[in-house]
Short mmCIF file of C-alpha atoms in Angstrom, two decimals:
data_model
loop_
_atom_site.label_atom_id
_atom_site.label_comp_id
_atom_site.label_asym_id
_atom_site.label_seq_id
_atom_site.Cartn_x
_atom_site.Cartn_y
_atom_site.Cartn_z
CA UNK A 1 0.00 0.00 0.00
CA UNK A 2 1.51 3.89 -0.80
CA UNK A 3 1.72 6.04 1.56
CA UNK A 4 -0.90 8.31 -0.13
CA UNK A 5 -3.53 5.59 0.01
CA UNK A 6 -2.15 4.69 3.88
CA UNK A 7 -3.34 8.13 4.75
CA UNK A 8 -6.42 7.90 3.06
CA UNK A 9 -7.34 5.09 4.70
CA UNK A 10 -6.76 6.11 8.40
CA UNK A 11 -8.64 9.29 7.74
CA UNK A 12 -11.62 7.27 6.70
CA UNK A 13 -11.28 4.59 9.77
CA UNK A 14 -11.36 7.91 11.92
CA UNK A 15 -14.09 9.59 10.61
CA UNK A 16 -16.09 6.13 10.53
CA UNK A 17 -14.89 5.44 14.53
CA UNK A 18 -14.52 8.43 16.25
CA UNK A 19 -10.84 7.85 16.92
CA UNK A 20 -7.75 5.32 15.92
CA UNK A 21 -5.34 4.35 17.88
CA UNK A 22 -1.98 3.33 16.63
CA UNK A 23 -1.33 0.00 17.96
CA UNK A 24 -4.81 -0.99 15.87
CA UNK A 25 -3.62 0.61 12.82
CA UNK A 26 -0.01 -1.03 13.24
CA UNK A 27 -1.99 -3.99 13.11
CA UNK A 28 -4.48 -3.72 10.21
CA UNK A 29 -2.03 -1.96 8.27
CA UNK A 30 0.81 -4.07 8.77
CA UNK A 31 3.72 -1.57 10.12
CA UNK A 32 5.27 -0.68 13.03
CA UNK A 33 3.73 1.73 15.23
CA UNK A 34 6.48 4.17 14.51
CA UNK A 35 5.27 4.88 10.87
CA UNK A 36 1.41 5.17 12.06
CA UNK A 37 2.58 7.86 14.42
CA UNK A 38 4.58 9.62 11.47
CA UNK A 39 1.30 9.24 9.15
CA UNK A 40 -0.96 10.39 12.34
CA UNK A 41 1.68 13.44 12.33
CA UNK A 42 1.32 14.19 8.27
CA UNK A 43 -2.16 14.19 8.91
CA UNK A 44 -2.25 16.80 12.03
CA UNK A 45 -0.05 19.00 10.37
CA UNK A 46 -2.68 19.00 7.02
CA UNK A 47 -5.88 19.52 9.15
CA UNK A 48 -7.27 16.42 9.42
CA UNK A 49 -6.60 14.57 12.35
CA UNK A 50 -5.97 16.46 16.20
CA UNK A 51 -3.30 13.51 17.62
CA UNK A 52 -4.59 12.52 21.04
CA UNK A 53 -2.88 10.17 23.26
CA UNK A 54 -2.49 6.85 22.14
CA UNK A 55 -3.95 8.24 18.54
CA UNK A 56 -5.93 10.37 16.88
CA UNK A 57 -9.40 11.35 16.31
CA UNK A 58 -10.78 13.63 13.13
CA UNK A 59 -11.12 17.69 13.58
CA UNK A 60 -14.64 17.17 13.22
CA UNK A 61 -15.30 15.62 16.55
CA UNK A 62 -13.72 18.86 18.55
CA UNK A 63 -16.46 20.82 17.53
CA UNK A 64 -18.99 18.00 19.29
CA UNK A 65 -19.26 17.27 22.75
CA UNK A 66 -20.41 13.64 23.03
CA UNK A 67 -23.94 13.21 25.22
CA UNK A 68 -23.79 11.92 28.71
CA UNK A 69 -25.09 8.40 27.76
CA UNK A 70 -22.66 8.37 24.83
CA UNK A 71 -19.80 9.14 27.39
CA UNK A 72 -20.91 6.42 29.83
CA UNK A 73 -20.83 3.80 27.09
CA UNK A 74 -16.53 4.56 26.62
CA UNK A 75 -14.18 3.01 28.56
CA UNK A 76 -16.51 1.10 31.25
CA UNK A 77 -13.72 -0.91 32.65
CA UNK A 78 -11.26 1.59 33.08
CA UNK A 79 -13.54 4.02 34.71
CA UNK A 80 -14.82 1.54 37.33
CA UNK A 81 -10.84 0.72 37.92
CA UNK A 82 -10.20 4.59 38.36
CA UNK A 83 -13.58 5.33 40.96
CA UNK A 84 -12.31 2.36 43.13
CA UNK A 85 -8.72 3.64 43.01
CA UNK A 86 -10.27 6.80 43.55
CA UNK A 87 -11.57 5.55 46.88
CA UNK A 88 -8.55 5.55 48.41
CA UNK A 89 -8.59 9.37 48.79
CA UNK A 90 -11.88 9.46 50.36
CA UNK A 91 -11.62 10.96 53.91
CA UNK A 92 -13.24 8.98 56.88
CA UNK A 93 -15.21 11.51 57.42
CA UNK A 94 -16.29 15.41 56.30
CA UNK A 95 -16.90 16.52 53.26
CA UNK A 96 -16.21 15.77 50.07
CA UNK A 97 -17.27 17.54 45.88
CA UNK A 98 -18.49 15.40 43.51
CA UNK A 99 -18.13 17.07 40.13
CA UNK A 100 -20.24 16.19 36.93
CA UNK A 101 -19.19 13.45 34.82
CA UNK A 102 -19.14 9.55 34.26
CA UNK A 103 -16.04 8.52 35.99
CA UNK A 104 -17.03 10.94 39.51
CA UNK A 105 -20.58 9.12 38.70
CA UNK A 106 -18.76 5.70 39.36
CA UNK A 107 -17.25 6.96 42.35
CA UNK A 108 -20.40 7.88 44.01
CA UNK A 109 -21.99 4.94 43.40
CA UNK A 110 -19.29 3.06 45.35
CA UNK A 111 -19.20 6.12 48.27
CA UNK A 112 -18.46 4.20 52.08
CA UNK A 113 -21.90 3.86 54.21
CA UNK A 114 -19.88 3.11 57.40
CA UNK A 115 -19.07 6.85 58.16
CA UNK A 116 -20.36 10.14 57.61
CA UNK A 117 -19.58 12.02 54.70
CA UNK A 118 -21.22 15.45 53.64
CA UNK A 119 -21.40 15.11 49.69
CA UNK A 120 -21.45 18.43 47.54
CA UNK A 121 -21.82 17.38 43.72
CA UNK A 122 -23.26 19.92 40.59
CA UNK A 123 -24.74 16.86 38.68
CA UNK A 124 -28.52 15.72 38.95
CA UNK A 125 -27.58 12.44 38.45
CA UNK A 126 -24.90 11.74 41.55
CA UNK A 127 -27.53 13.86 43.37
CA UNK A 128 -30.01 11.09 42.87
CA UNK A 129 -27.35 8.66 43.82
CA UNK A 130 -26.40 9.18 46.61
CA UNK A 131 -29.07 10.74 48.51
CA UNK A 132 -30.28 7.20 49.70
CA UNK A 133 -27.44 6.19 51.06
CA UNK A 134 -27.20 5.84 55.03
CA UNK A 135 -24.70 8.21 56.72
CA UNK A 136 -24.37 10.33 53.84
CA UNK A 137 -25.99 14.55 53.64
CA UNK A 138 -25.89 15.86 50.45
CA UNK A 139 -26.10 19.49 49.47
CA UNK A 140 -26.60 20.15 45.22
CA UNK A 141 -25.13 23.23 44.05
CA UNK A 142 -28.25 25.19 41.77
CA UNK A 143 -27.91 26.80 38.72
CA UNK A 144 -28.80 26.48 35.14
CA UNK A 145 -28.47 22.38 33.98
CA UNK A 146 -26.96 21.76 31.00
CA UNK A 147 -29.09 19.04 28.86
CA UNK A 148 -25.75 17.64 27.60
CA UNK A 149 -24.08 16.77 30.91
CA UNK A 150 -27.26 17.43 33.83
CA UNK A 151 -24.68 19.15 35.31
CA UNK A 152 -25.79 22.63 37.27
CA UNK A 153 -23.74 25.51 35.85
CA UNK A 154 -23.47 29.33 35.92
CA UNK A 155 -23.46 32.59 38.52
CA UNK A 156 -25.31 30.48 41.09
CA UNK A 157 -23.42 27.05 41.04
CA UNK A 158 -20.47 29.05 40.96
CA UNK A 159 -21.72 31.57 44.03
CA UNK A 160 -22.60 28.49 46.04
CA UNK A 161 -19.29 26.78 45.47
CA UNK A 162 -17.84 30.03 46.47
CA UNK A 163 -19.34 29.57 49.69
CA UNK A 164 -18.17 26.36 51.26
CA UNK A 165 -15.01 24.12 51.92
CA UNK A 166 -14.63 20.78 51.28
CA UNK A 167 -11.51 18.12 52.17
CA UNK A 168 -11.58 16.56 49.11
CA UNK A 169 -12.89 17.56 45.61
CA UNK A 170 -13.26 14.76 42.75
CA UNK A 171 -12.91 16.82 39.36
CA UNK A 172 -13.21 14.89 35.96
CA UNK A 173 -11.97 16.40 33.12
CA UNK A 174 -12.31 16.63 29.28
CA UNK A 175 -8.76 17.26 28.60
CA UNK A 176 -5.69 16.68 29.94
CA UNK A 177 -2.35 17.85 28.98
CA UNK A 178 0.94 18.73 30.48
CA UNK A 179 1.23 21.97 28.68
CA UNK A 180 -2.32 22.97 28.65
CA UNK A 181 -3.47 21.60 32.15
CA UNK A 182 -7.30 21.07 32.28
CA UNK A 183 -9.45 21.43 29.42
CA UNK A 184 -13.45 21.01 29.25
CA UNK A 185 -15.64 22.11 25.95
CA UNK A 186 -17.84 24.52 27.65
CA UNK A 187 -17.03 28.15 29.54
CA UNK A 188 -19.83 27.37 31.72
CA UNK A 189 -18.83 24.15 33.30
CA UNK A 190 -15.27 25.36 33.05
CA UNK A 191 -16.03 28.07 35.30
CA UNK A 192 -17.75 25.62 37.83
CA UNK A 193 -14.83 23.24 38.41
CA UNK A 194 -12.75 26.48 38.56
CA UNK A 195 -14.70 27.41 41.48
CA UNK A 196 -14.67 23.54 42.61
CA UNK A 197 -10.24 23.57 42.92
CA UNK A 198 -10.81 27.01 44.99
CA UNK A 199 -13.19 25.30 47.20
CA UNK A 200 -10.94 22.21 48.22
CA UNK A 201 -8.36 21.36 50.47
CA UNK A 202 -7.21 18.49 48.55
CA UNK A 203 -7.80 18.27 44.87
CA UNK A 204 -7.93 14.75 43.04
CA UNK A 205 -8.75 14.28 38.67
CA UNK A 206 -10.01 11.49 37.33
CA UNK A 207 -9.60 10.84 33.85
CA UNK A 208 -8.66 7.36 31.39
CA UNK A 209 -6.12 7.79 29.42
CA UNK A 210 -8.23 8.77 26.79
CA UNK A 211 -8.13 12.01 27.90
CA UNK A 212 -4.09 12.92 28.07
CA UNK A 213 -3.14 14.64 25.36
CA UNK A 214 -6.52 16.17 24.02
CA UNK A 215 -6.86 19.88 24.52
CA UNK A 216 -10.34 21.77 24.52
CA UNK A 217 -11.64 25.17 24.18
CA UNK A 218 -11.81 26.05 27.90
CA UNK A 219 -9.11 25.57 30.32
CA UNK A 220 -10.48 25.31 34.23
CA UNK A 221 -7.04 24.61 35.71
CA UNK A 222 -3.50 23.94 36.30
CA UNK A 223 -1.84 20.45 36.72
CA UNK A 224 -0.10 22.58 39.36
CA UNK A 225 -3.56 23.31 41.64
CA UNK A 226 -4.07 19.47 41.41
CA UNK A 227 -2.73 16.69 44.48
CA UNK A 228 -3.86 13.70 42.80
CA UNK A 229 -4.30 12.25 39.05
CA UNK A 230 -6.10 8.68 38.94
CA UNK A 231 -6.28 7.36 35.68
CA UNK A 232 -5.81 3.44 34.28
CA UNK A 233 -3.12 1.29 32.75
CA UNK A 234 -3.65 2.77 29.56
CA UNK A 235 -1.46 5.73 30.72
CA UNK A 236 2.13 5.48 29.42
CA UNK A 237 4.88 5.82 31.86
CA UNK A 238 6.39 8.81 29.92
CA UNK A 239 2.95 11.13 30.32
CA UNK A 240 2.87 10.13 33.73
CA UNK A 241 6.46 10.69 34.67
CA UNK A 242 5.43 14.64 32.83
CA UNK A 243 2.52 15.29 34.73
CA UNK A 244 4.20 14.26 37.96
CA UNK A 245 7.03 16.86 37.13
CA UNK A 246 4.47 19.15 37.56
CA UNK A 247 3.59 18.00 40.83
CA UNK A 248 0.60 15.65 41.42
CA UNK A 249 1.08 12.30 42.04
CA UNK A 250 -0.23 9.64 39.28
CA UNK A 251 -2.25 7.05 40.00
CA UNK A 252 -2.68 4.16 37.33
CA UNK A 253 -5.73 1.68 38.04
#
């Protein structure tokens, strides 16, 4: 196969799947993963492709932010690995911040009943979750809900964030990059988990490694303002080694 026809061919597999990833191309395409990442590369630099970690998905998709049941379909495995890793940082007691999303949504369904825990969360759907579990108050922050994600957002999520303090706040994250930091589609949520790192003591992300690498329109934070990164095997040792130089400590589930 030419080169010409390679590229053609990954660009279609992308557009068709959402995303490749370069050990499947290796594979099909029979070469090493060395000249997938060089044709992932041509294909960047033309406009085509946004490289990600692991591989690539088409330009197309960063103007589209996938629906919360589409979301909760990805990566099932690793995300239940990363909420019971997650658990780990879950104080015996006090209070913790439950943001929006389908890997803090794992973590709440696995929350401890044997002590007390004051749960703050943004997202109608850990709301729900955990508000029949024994030993457990929960407070939802109001606002505006976004149809995409249920999660509450704008001046009065924010203003009611503003006003409390949490030991531990569970963020998840759209993007994730060591020169970008943290990256979500949407101002309005990005302002939210904004005021979510002000309103903890102890910060932890949760993200597959689907999500290192990818950059999005709105940044919320520094890897710098986070303690703790828990993501899954997926995660290379080299991005993990960079995003502990810049000073939270990985976790891989």
């Amino acid at each position: 196969m030419y080169a010409a026809e390679r590229l053609q061919l990954i660009v279609q597999r992308a557009r068709r799947d959402g995303r490749v990833d370069v050990a499947g191309l290796a594979s099909e395409l029979d070469v090493t993963p060395e000249t997938v990442r060089r044709d992932l590369t041509t294909l960047e630099r033309q406009g085509t492709l946004r490289r990600v970690h692991g591989g690539a998905i088409p330009v197309e998709r960063l103007r589209f932010e996938p629906s919360l049941t589409v979301r909760d379909a990805l990566m099932q495995a690793e995300k239940e690995r990363i909420a019971k890793a997650a658990l780990e940082e879950v104080p015996d007691g006090g209070a913790v911040l439950l943001d929006a999303g389908t890997t803090t949504a794992r973590l709440a369904e696995m929350l401890p009943t044997d002590r007390g825990l004051t749960v703050v969360t943004n997202a109608l759907p850990i709301a729900v979750s955990v508000s029949s579990l024994p030993n457990v108050t929960v407070f939802m922050a109001g606002g505006r809900i976004r149809g995409r994600t249920l999660a509450a957002v704008d001046e009065w999520a924010v203003r009611s964030l503003q006003d409390i303090f949490v030991d531990v706040a569970f963020l998840g994250t759209n993007g994730v990059s060591a020169e970008r930091g943290l990256t979500t589609p949407d101002v309005a949520e990005a302002a939210v988990k904004r005021a979510m790192l002000a309103s903890a003591r102890r910060r932890v992300v949760l993200a597959d490694h689907t999500k290192f690498g990818s950059d999005h329109f709105a940044r919320f934070g520094r890897l710098q303002d986070v303690d703790v990164v828990v993501s899954d095997t997926g995660l290379d040792e080299e991005t993990a080694d960079a995003i502990e130089a810049l000073g939270p400590r990985v976790v891989r589930a």
